[in-house]
Amino acid sequence: MLLAGEVVVGVGNIYASEALFLAGIRPTTRALRISRQRVERLREAIRTVLARAVEKGGSTLKDFSNAHGESGYFQLEAAVYARQGEDCRVCGTAIRLIRQGQRATFYCPTCQKP
Ligand SMILES: [Zn+2]
């Protein structure tokens, strides 16, 4: 739902993965099952992630548009994005990669609850 772009416009792949991590919500969780409280936490997380990306400068945002999304300063500090198999910075569990539709999504199975 986050990536559909109808509900929350402008939340790209990287931001969606990062915001869900920050909010502790697993990307496979159905939107309808997320409590109001967690939705609020997610809303805050999206704001935080976007603000952080903007702080890094406009060139960062441009870098995000490459085909693999693999460049960009912000990404070097990503909590989960493109870090599959690496240790979660919070708990040390290996970050997982799943595909939802055409999109790659990254998450920590320990920090992010269904
Ligand atoms: Zn973790």
mmCIF file with all atom_site columns, C-alpha atoms and ligand atoms in Angstrom:
data_model
loop_
_atom_site.group_PDB
_atom_site.id
_atom_site.type_symbol
_atom_site.label_atom_id
_atom_site.label_alt_id
_atom_site.label_comp_id
_atom_site.label_asym_id
_atom_site.label_entity_id
_atom_site.label_seq_id
_atom_site.pdbx_PDB_ins_code
_atom_site.Cartn_x
_atom_site.Cartn_y
_atom_site.Cartn_z
_atom_site.occupancy
_atom_site.B_iso_or_equiv
_atom_site.pdbx_formal_charge
_atom_site.auth_seq_id
_atom_site.auth_comp_id
_atom_site.auth_asym_id
_atom_site.auth_atom_id
_atom_site.pdbx_PDB_model_num
ATOM   1   C  CA . MET A 1 1   ? 0.000  0.000   0.000   1.00 0.00 ? 1   MET A CA 1
ATOM   2   C  CA . LEU A 1 2   ? 2.877  2.341   0.809   1.00 0.00 ? 2   LEU A CA 1
ATOM   3   C  CA . LEU A 1 3   ? 4.267  1.959   -2.692  1.00 0.00 ? 3   LEU A CA 1
ATOM   4   C  CA . ALA A 1 4   ? 0.951  2.332   -4.482  1.00 0.00 ? 4   ALA A CA 1
ATOM   5   C  CA . GLY A 1 5   ? 1.516  6.066   -4.568  1.00 0.00 ? 5   GLY A CA 1
ATOM   6   C  CA . GLU A 1 6   ? -2.145 6.852   -4.182  1.00 0.00 ? 6   GLU A CA 1
ATOM   7   C  CA . VAL A 1 7   ? -2.233 6.996   -0.434  1.00 0.00 ? 7   VAL A CA 1
ATOM   8   C  CA . VAL A 1 8   ? 1.206  8.356   0.301   1.00 0.00 ? 8   VAL A CA 1
ATOM   9   C  CA . VAL A 1 9   ? 2.614  10.137  -2.714  1.00 0.00 ? 9   VAL A CA 1
ATOM   10  C  CA . GLY A 1 10  ? 6.350  10.229  -3.178  1.00 0.00 ? 10  GLY A CA 1
ATOM   11  C  CA . VAL A 1 11  ? 7.411  7.443   -0.902  1.00 0.00 ? 11  VAL A CA 1
ATOM   12  C  CA . GLY A 1 12  ? 9.851  5.524   -3.061  1.00 0.00 ? 12  GLY A CA 1
ATOM   13  C  CA . ASN A 1 13  ? 11.338 2.125   -2.590  1.00 0.00 ? 13  ASN A CA 1
ATOM   14  C  CA . ILE A 1 14  ? 14.193 3.192   -0.401  1.00 0.00 ? 14  ILE A CA 1
ATOM   15  C  CA . TYR A 1 15  ? 12.085 5.439   1.765   1.00 0.00 ? 15  TYR A CA 1
ATOM   16  C  CA . ALA A 1 16  ? 9.395  2.811   2.174   1.00 0.00 ? 16  ALA A CA 1
ATOM   17  C  CA . SER A 1 17  ? 11.904 0.216   3.394   1.00 0.00 ? 17  SER A CA 1
ATOM   18  C  CA . GLU A 1 18  ? 13.576 2.683   5.725   1.00 0.00 ? 18  GLU A CA 1
ATOM   19  C  CA . ALA A 1 19  ? 10.351 4.109   7.132   1.00 0.00 ? 19  ALA A CA 1
ATOM   20  C  CA . LEU A 1 20  ? 8.892  0.670   7.807   1.00 0.00 ? 20  LEU A CA 1
ATOM   21  C  CA . PHE A 1 21  ? 12.078 -0.285  9.623   1.00 0.00 ? 21  PHE A CA 1
ATOM   22  C  CA . LEU A 1 22  ? 11.933 2.852   11.726  1.00 0.00 ? 22  LEU A CA 1
ATOM   23  C  CA . ALA A 1 23  ? 8.291  2.170   12.543  1.00 0.00 ? 23  ALA A CA 1
ATOM   24  C  CA . GLY A 1 24  ? 8.987  -1.505  13.340  1.00 0.00 ? 24  GLY A CA 1
ATOM   25  C  CA . ILE A 1 25  ? 6.434  -2.725  10.811  1.00 0.00 ? 25  ILE A CA 1
ATOM   26  C  CA . ARG A 1 26  ? 7.125  -5.693  8.562   1.00 0.00 ? 26  ARG A CA 1
ATOM   27  C  CA . PRO A 1 27  ? 6.629  -4.875  4.868   1.00 0.00 ? 27  PRO A CA 1
ATOM   28  C  CA . THR A 1 28  ? 4.364  -7.886  4.375   1.00 0.00 ? 28  THR A CA 1
ATOM   29  C  CA . THR A 1 29  ? 1.873  -6.610  6.941   1.00 0.00 ? 29  THR A CA 1
ATOM   30  C  CA . ARG A 1 30  ? -1.481 -5.830  5.389   1.00 0.00 ? 30  ARG A CA 1
ATOM   31  C  CA . ALA A 1 31  ? -2.306 -2.144  5.710   1.00 0.00 ? 31  ALA A CA 1
ATOM   32  C  CA . LEU A 1 32  ? -5.752 -2.878  7.101   1.00 0.00 ? 32  LEU A CA 1
ATOM   33  C  CA . ARG A 1 33  ? -4.255 -4.860  9.963   1.00 0.00 ? 33  ARG A CA 1
ATOM   34  C  CA . ILE A 1 34  ? -2.059 -2.041  11.190  1.00 0.00 ? 34  ILE A CA 1
ATOM   35  C  CA . SER A 1 35  ? -3.411 -0.388  14.314  1.00 0.00 ? 35  SER A CA 1
ATOM   36  C  CA . ARG A 1 36  ? -4.036 3.334   14.429  1.00 0.00 ? 36  ARG A CA 1
ATOM   37  C  CA . GLN A 1 37  ? -1.111 3.716   16.796  1.00 0.00 ? 37  GLN A CA 1
ATOM   38  C  CA . ARG A 1 38  ? 1.281  1.968   14.420  1.00 0.00 ? 38  ARG A CA 1
ATOM   39  C  CA . VAL A 1 39  ? -0.020 4.005   11.483  1.00 0.00 ? 39  VAL A CA 1
ATOM   40  C  CA . GLU A 1 40  ? 0.824  7.118   13.479  1.00 0.00 ? 40  GLU A CA 1
ATOM   41  C  CA . ARG A 1 41  ? 4.295  5.756   14.168  1.00 0.00 ? 41  ARG A CA 1
ATOM   42  C  CA . LEU A 1 42  ? 4.704  5.034   10.452  1.00 0.00 ? 42  LEU A CA 1
ATOM   43  C  CA . ARG A 1 43  ? 3.591  8.538   9.545   1.00 0.00 ? 43  ARG A CA 1
ATOM   44  C  CA . GLU A 1 44  ? 6.258  9.962   11.840  1.00 0.00 ? 44  GLU A CA 1
ATOM   45  C  CA . ALA A 1 45  ? 8.843  7.549   10.437  1.00 0.00 ? 45  ALA A CA 1
ATOM   46  C  CA . ILE A 1 46  ? 8.127  8.657   6.853   1.00 0.00 ? 46  ILE A CA 1
ATOM   47  C  CA . ARG A 1 47  ? 8.554  12.285  7.860   1.00 0.00 ? 47  ARG A CA 1
ATOM   48  C  CA . THR A 1 48  ? 11.808 11.495  9.626   1.00 0.00 ? 48  THR A CA 1
ATOM   49  C  CA . VAL A 1 49  ? 13.238 9.505   6.721   1.00 0.00 ? 49  VAL A CA 1
ATOM   50  C  CA . LEU A 1 50  ? 12.299 12.115  4.118   1.00 0.00 ? 50  LEU A CA 1
ATOM   51  C  CA . ALA A 1 51  ? 13.631 14.965  6.244   1.00 0.00 ? 51  ALA A CA 1
ATOM   52  C  CA . ARG A 1 52  ? 16.886 13.095  6.748   1.00 0.00 ? 52  ARG A CA 1
ATOM   53  C  CA . ALA A 1 53  ? 17.216 12.511  2.993   1.00 0.00 ? 53  ALA A CA 1
ATOM   54  C  CA . VAL A 1 54  ? 16.567 16.167  2.212   1.00 0.00 ? 54  VAL A CA 1
ATOM   55  C  CA . GLU A 1 55  ? 19.162 17.191  4.797   1.00 0.00 ? 55  GLU A CA 1
ATOM   56  C  CA . LYS A 1 56  ? 21.744 15.239  2.839   1.00 0.00 ? 56  LYS A CA 1
ATOM   57  C  CA . GLY A 1 57  ? 21.214 17.569  -0.092  1.00 0.00 ? 57  GLY A CA 1
ATOM   58  C  CA . GLY A 1 58  ? 19.467 17.670  -3.422  1.00 0.00 ? 58  GLY A CA 1
ATOM   59  C  CA . SER A 1 59  ? 22.072 15.606  -5.223  1.00 0.00 ? 59  SER A CA 1
ATOM   60  C  CA . THR A 1 60  ? 21.132 12.725  -2.965  1.00 0.00 ? 60  THR A CA 1
ATOM   61  C  CA . LEU A 1 61  ? 17.607 12.749  -4.275  1.00 0.00 ? 61  LEU A CA 1
ATOM   62  C  CA . LYS A 1 62  ? 18.877 12.782  -7.841  1.00 0.00 ? 62  LYS A CA 1
ATOM   63  C  CA . ASP A 1 63  ? 21.093 9.808   -7.135  1.00 0.00 ? 63  ASP A CA 1
ATOM   64  C  CA . PHE A 1 64  ? 18.084 7.873   -5.993  1.00 0.00 ? 64  PHE A CA 1
ATOM   65  C  CA . SER A 1 65  ? 16.630 7.801   -9.486  1.00 0.00 ? 65  SER A CA 1
ATOM   66  C  CA . ASN A 1 66  ? 19.243 5.473   -10.946 1.00 0.00 ? 66  ASN A CA 1
ATOM   67  C  CA . ALA A 1 67  ? 18.001 2.108   -12.140 1.00 0.00 ? 67  ALA A CA 1
ATOM   68  C  CA . HIS A 1 68  ? 19.202 0.110   -9.171  1.00 0.00 ? 68  HIS A CA 1
ATOM   69  C  CA . GLY A 1 69  ? 19.012 2.851   -6.594  1.00 0.00 ? 69  GLY A CA 1
ATOM   70  C  CA . GLU A 1 70  ? 22.511 1.916   -5.589  1.00 0.00 ? 70  GLU A CA 1
ATOM   71  C  CA . SER A 1 71  ? 24.199 5.264   -5.382  1.00 0.00 ? 71  SER A CA 1
ATOM   72  C  CA . GLY A 1 72  ? 23.489 8.147   -3.092  1.00 0.00 ? 72  GLY A CA 1
ATOM   73  C  CA . TYR A 1 73  ? 24.960 9.274   0.172   1.00 0.00 ? 73  TYR A CA 1
ATOM   74  C  CA . PHE A 1 74  ? 21.798 8.642   2.126   1.00 0.00 ? 74  PHE A CA 1
ATOM   75  C  CA . GLN A 1 75  ? 21.891 5.022   1.136   1.00 0.00 ? 75  GLN A CA 1
ATOM   76  C  CA . LEU A 1 76  ? 25.279 4.532   2.721   1.00 0.00 ? 76  LEU A CA 1
ATOM   77  C  CA . GLU A 1 77  ? 23.515 5.124   5.988   1.00 0.00 ? 77  GLU A CA 1
ATOM   78  C  CA . ALA A 1 78  ? 20.451 3.061   5.164   1.00 0.00 ? 78  ALA A CA 1
ATOM   79  C  CA . ALA A 1 79  ? 19.255 0.848   7.981   1.00 0.00 ? 79  ALA A CA 1
ATOM   80  C  CA . VAL A 1 80  ? 17.927 -1.889  5.724   1.00 0.00 ? 80  VAL A CA 1
ATOM   81  C  CA . TYR A 1 81  ? 17.846 -0.831  2.065   1.00 0.00 ? 81  TYR A CA 1
ATOM   82  C  CA . ALA A 1 82  ? 20.202 -2.908  -0.118  1.00 0.00 ? 82  ALA A CA 1
ATOM   83  C  CA . ARG A 1 83  ? 21.674 -4.493  3.022   1.00 0.00 ? 83  ARG A CA 1
ATOM   84  C  CA . GLN A 1 84  ? 20.341 -8.023  2.585   1.00 0.00 ? 84  GLN A CA 1
ATOM   85  C  CA . GLY A 1 85  ? 22.454 -10.575 4.438   1.00 0.00 ? 85  GLY A CA 1
ATOM   86  C  CA . GLU A 1 86  ? 24.169 -7.868  6.490   1.00 0.00 ? 86  GLU A CA 1
ATOM   87  C  CA . ASP A 1 87  ? 23.640 -7.403  10.209  1.00 0.00 ? 87  ASP A CA 1
ATOM   88  C  CA . CYS A 1 88  ? 20.794 -5.210  11.390  1.00 0.00 ? 88  CYS A CA 1
ATOM   89  C  CA . ARG A 1 89  ? 22.347 -2.115  12.931  1.00 0.00 ? 89  ARG A CA 1
ATOM   90  C  CA . VAL A 1 90  ? 19.986 -2.428  15.893  1.00 0.00 ? 90  VAL A CA 1
ATOM   91  C  CA . CYS A 1 91  ? 19.805 -6.141  16.749  1.00 0.00 ? 91  CYS A CA 1
ATOM   92  C  CA . GLY A 1 92  ? 22.358 -7.922  14.541  1.00 0.00 ? 92  GLY A CA 1
ATOM   93  C  CA . THR A 1 93  ? 19.859 -10.157 12.737  1.00 0.00 ? 93  THR A CA 1
ATOM   94  C  CA . ALA A 1 94  ? 20.535 -10.628 9.016   1.00 0.00 ? 94  ALA A CA 1
ATOM   95  C  CA . ILE A 1 95  ? 18.530 -8.213  6.856   1.00 0.00 ? 95  ILE A CA 1
ATOM   96  C  CA . ARG A 1 96  ? 16.178 -9.921  4.430   1.00 0.00 ? 96  ARG A CA 1
ATOM   97  C  CA . LEU A 1 97  ? 15.236 -9.079  0.877   1.00 0.00 ? 97  LEU A CA 1
ATOM   98  C  CA . ILE A 1 98  ? 11.808 -9.848  -0.495  1.00 0.00 ? 98  ILE A CA 1
ATOM   99  C  CA . ARG A 1 99  ? 10.107 -8.849  -3.700  1.00 0.00 ? 99  ARG A CA 1
ATOM   100 C  CA . GLN A 1 100 ? 6.662  -7.345  -3.701  1.00 0.00 ? 100 GLN A CA 1
ATOM   101 C  CA . GLY A 1 101 ? 5.466  -7.034  -7.260  1.00 0.00 ? 101 GLY A CA 1
ATOM   102 C  CA . GLN A 1 102 ? 8.482  -5.608  -9.096  1.00 0.00 ? 102 GLN A CA 1
ATOM   103 C  CA . ARG A 1 103 ? 9.868  -3.907  -6.036  1.00 0.00 ? 103 ARG A CA 1
ATOM   104 C  CA . ALA A 1 104 ? 12.676 -5.032  -3.805  1.00 0.00 ? 104 ALA A CA 1
ATOM   105 C  CA . THR A 1 105 ? 11.908 -4.503  -0.155  1.00 0.00 ? 105 THR A CA 1
ATOM   106 C  CA . PHE A 1 106 ? 14.328 -4.964  2.723   1.00 0.00 ? 106 PHE A CA 1
ATOM   107 C  CA . TYR A 1 107 ? 13.538 -5.596  6.375   1.00 0.00 ? 107 TYR A CA 1
ATOM   108 C  CA . CYS A 1 108 ? 14.787 -6.947  9.678   1.00 0.00 ? 108 CYS A CA 1
ATOM   109 C  CA . PRO A 1 109 ? 12.718 -9.970  10.750  1.00 0.00 ? 109 PRO A CA 1
ATOM   110 C  CA . THR A 1 110 ? 13.427 -9.230  14.414  1.00 0.00 ? 110 THR A CA 1
ATOM   111 C  CA . CYS A 1 111 ? 12.900 -5.474  14.632  1.00 0.00 ? 111 CYS A CA 1
ATOM   112 C  CA . GLN A 1 112 ? 9.881  -5.425  12.311  1.00 0.00 ? 112 GLN A CA 1
ATOM   113 C  CA . LYS A 1 113 ? 6.752  -7.180  13.515  1.00 0.00 ? 113 LYS A CA 1
ATOM   114 C  CA . PRO A 1 114 ? 3.952  -8.439  11.275  1.00 0.00 ? 114 PRO A CA 1
HETATM 115 ZN ZN . ZN  B 2 .   ? 16.926 -5.737  13.784  1.00 0.00 ? 1   ZN  B ZN 1
#
